Short mmCIF file of C-alpha atoms in Angstrom, two decimals:
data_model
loop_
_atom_site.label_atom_id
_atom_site.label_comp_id
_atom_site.label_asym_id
_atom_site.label_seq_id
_atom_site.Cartn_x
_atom_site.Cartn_y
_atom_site.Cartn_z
CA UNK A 1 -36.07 5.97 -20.99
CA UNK A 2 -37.32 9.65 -20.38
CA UNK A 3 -35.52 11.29 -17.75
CA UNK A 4 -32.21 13.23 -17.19
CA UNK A 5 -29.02 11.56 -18.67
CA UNK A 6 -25.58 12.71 -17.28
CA UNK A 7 -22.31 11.61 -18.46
CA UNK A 8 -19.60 10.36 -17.37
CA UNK A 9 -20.47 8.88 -13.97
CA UNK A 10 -17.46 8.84 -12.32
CA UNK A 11 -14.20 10.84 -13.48
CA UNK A 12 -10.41 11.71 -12.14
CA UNK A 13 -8.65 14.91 -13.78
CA UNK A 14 -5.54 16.63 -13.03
CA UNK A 15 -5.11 20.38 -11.53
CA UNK A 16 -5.17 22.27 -14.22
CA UNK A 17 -6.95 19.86 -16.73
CA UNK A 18 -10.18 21.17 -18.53
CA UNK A 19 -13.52 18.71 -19.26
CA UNK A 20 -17.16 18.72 -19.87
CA UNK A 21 -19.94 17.22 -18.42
CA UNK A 22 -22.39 16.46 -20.52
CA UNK A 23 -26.07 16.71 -19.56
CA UNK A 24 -29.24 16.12 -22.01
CA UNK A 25 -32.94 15.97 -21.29
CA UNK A 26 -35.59 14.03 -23.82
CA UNK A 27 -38.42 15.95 -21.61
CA UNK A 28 -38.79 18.80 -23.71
CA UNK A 29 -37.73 20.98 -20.24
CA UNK A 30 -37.51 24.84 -21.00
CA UNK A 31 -35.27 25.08 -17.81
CA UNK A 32 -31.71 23.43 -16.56
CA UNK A 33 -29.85 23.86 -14.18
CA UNK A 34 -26.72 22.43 -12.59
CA UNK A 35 -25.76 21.65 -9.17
CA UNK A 36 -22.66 20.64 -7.04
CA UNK A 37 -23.13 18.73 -3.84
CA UNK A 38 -20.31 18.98 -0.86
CA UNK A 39 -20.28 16.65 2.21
CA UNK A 40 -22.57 18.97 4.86
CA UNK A 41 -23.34 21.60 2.55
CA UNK A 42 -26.81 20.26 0.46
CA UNK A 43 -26.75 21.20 -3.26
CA UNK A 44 -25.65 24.46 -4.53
CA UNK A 45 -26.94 25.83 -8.16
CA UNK A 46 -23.62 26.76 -10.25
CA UNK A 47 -25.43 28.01 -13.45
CA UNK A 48 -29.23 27.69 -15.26
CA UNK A 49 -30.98 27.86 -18.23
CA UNK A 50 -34.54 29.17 -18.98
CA UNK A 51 -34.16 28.23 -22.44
CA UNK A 52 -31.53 27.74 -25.79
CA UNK A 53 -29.08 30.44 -25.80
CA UNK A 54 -30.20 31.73 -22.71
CA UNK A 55 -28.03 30.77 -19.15
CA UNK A 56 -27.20 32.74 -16.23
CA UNK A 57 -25.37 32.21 -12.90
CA UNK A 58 -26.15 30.95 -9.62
CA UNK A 59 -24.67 30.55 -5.91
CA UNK A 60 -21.04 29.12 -7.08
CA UNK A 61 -20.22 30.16 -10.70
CA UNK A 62 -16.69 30.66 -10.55
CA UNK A 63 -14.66 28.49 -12.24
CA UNK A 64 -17.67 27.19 -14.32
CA UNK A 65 -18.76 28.05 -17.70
CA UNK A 66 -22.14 26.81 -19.69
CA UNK A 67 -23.90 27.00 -23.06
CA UNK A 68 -27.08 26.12 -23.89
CA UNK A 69 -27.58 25.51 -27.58
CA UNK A 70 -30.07 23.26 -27.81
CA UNK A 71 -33.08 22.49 -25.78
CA UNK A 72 -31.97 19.07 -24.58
CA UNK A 73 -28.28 19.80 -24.06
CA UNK A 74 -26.67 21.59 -21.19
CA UNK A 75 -22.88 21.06 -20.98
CA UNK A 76 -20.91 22.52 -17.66
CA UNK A 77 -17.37 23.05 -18.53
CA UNK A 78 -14.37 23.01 -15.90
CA UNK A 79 -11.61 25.41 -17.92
CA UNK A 80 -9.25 25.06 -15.46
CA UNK A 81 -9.43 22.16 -12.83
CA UNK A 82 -8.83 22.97 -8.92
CA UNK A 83 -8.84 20.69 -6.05
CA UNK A 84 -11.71 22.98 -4.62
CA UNK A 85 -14.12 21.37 -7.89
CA UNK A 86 -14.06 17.95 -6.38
CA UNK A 87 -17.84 17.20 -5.93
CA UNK A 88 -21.03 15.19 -7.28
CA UNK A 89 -22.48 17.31 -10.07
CA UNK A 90 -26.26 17.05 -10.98
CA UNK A 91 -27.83 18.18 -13.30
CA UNK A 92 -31.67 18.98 -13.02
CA UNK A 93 -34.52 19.91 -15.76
CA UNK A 94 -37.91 21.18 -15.35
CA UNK A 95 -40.98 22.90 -17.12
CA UNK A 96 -41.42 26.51 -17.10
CA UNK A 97 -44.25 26.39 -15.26
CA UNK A 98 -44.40 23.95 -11.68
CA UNK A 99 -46.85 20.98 -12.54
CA UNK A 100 -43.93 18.80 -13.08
CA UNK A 101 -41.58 19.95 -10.45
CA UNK A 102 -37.65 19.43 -11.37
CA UNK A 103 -35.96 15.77 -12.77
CA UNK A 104 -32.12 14.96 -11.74
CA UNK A 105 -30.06 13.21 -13.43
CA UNK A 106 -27.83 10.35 -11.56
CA UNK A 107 -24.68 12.65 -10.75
CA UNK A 108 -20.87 12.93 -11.81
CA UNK A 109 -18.81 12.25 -9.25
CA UNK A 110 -15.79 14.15 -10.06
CA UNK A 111 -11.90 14.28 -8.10
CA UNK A 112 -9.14 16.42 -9.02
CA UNK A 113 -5.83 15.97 -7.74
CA UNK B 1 -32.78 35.87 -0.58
CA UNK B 2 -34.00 32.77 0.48
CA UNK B 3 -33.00 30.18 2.46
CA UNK B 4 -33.61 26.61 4.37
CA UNK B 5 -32.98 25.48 7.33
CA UNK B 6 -32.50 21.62 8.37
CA UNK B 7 -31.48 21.96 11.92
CA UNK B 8 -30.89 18.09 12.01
CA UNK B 9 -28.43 17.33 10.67
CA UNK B 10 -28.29 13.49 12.02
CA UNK B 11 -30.77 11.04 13.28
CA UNK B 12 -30.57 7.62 14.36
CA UNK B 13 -34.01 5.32 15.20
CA UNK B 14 -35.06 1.68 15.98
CA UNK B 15 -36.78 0.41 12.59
CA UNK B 16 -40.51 0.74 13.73
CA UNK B 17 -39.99 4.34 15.74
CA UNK B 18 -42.08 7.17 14.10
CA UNK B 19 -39.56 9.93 12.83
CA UNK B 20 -39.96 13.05 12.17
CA UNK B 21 -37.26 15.41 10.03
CA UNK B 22 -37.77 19.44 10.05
CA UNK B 23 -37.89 22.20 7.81
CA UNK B 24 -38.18 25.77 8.29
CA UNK B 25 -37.69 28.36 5.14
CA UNK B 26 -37.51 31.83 4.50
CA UNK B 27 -38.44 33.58 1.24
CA UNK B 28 -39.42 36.55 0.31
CA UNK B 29 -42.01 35.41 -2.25
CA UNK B 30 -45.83 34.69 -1.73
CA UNK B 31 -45.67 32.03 -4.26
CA UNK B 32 -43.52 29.94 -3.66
CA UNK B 33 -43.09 25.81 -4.20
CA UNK B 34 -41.78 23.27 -1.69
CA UNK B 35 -39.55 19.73 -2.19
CA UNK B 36 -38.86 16.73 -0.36
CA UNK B 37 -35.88 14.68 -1.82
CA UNK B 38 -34.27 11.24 -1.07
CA UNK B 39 -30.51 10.77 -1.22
CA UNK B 40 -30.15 6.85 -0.33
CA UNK B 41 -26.44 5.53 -0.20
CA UNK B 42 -26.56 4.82 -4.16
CA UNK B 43 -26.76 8.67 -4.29
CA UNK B 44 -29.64 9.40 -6.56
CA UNK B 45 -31.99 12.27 -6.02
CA UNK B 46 -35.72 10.94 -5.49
CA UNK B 47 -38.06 13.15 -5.75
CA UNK B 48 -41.25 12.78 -3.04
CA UNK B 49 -43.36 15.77 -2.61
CA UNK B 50 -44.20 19.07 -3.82
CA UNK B 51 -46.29 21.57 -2.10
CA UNK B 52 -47.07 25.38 -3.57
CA UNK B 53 -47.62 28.15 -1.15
CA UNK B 54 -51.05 28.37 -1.42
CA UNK B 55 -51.56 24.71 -0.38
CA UNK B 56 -51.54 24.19 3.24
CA UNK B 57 -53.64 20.70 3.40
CA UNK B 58 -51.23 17.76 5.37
CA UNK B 59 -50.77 14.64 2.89
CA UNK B 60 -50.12 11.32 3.13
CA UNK B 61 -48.62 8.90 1.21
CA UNK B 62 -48.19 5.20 2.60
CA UNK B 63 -46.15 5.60 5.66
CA UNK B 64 -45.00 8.95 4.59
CA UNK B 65 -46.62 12.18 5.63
CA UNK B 66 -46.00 16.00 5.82
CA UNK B 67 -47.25 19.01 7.41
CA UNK B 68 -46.92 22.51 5.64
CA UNK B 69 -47.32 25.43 7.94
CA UNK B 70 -47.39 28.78 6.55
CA UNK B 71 -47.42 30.17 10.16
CA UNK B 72 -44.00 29.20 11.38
CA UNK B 73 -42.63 28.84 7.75
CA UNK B 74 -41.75 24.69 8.18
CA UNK B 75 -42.95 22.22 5.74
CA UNK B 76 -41.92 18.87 7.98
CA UNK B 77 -41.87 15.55 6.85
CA UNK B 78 -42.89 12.32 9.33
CA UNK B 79 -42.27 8.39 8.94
CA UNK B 80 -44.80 6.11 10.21
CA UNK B 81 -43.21 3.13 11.21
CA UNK B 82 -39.70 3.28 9.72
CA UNK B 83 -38.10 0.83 7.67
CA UNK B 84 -34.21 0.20 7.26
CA UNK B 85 -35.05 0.86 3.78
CA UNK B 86 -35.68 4.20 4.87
CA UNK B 87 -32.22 4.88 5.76
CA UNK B 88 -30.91 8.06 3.71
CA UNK B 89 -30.13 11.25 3.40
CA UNK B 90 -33.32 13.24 3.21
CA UNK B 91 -33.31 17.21 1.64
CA UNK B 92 -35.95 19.94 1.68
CA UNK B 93 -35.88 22.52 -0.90
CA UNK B 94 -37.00 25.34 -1.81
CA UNK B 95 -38.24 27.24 -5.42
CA UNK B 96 -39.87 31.09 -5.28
CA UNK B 97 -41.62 31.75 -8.14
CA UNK B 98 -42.66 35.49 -8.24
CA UNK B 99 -38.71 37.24 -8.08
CA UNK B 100 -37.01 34.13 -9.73
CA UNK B 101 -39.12 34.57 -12.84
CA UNK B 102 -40.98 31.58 -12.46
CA UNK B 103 -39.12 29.03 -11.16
CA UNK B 104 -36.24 29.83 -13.11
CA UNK B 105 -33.27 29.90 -11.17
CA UNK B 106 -33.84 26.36 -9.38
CA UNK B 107 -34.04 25.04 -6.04
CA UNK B 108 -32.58 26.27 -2.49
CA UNK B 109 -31.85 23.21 -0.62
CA UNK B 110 -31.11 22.63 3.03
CA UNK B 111 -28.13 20.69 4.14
CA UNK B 112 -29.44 17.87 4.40
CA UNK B 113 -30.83 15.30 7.60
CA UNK B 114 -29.04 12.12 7.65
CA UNK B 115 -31.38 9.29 8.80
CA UNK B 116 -30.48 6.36 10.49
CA UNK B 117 -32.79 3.51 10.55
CA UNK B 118 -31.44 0.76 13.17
CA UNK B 119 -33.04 -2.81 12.51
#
């Protein structure tokens, strides 16, 4: 199916402990982006991506890295785990231009301890 | 920068009661776009409207409807008739388009209004 696919759904790490979360688009999207969403605080962009090789940073960066070498691919990495990181993550795509508006993808639902 | 505003940040109706959740925004931009999202309790984003800047026409869908005003900057978002299938968490968001390079940099969201539909 066409959409937004995020991966994994649910995951428990460590302090300190490093992972990816994988997201990847079949929508031909020019633009990602990633989002972490906090119990009374909406969604807040981390990084985003106009296009391959290109990313940049949004409200909460730190502690958050990216790459973007592929169109459908946009990977968040956690290099160092921190209590603080425990969130839903989504990841969103959407055309360069707005007739499509932006897709989500289900959301990671990540706790570190 | 900009920035939006969800002043409610809970409500609880009788299924049937009309409902309406606000929005105000702020943005520098002239063009700018405008998002209505469902969060229901399986915690999926569902996307239901978008509205650019230059559109201020009221639309309805179903039992859904929403009123963009330019003038006070609120983009609000009414349920006819509610339905305990309408109980979620509802966001508003926000893209600009001229300073973010079109679009680019994503979406400003409010916090969020929980809605509570009581059968």
């Amino acid at each position: 199916n066409a959409g937004v696919t995020q991966t994994p759904k649910f995951q428990v790490l460590k302090t300190g402990q490093s992972m990816t979360l994988q997201c990847a688009q079949d929508m031909n999207h020019e633009y990602m982006s990633w989002y972490r969403q906090d119990p009374g605080m909406g969604l807040r962009l981390i990084h985003y991506s106009v296009g391959a090789g290109i990313t940049d940073q949004g409200e909460v960066p730190n502690g958050y890295n990216v790459s973007r070498s592929t169109t459908e691919d946009f990977p968040l990495r956690l290099l160092s785990a921190a209590p603080s990181q425990t969130s839903v993550y989504f990841c969103a795509s959407s055309y360069s231009s707005p007739r499509g508006g932006y897709t989500f993808g289900s959301g990671t639902r990540l706790t570190v301890v | 920068a900009q920035k939006v505003t969800q002043a409610q940040t809970e409500i609880s109706v009788v299924e049937k009661e009309d409902v309406t959740l606000d929005c105000v925004y702020e943005t520098r931009d002239t063009t700018y776009y405008l998002f209505w999202y469902k969060q229901p309790p399986s915690g999926e984003l569902v996307f239901l409207i978008r509205r650019n800047s230059f559109d201020e026409q009221n639309e309805i869908s179903g039992r859904y409807s929403w009123n963009f005003q330019k003038s006070t900057s609120s983009f609000n978002f009414t349920i006819t008739a509610s339905q305990v299938v309408d109980s979620a968490v509802y966001f508003c968001a926000l893209s600009e388009w001229t300073y973010s390079g079109g679009g680019a940099d994503g979406l400003t969201f409010g916090k969020g209004t929980h809605l509570i539909i009581q059968p």
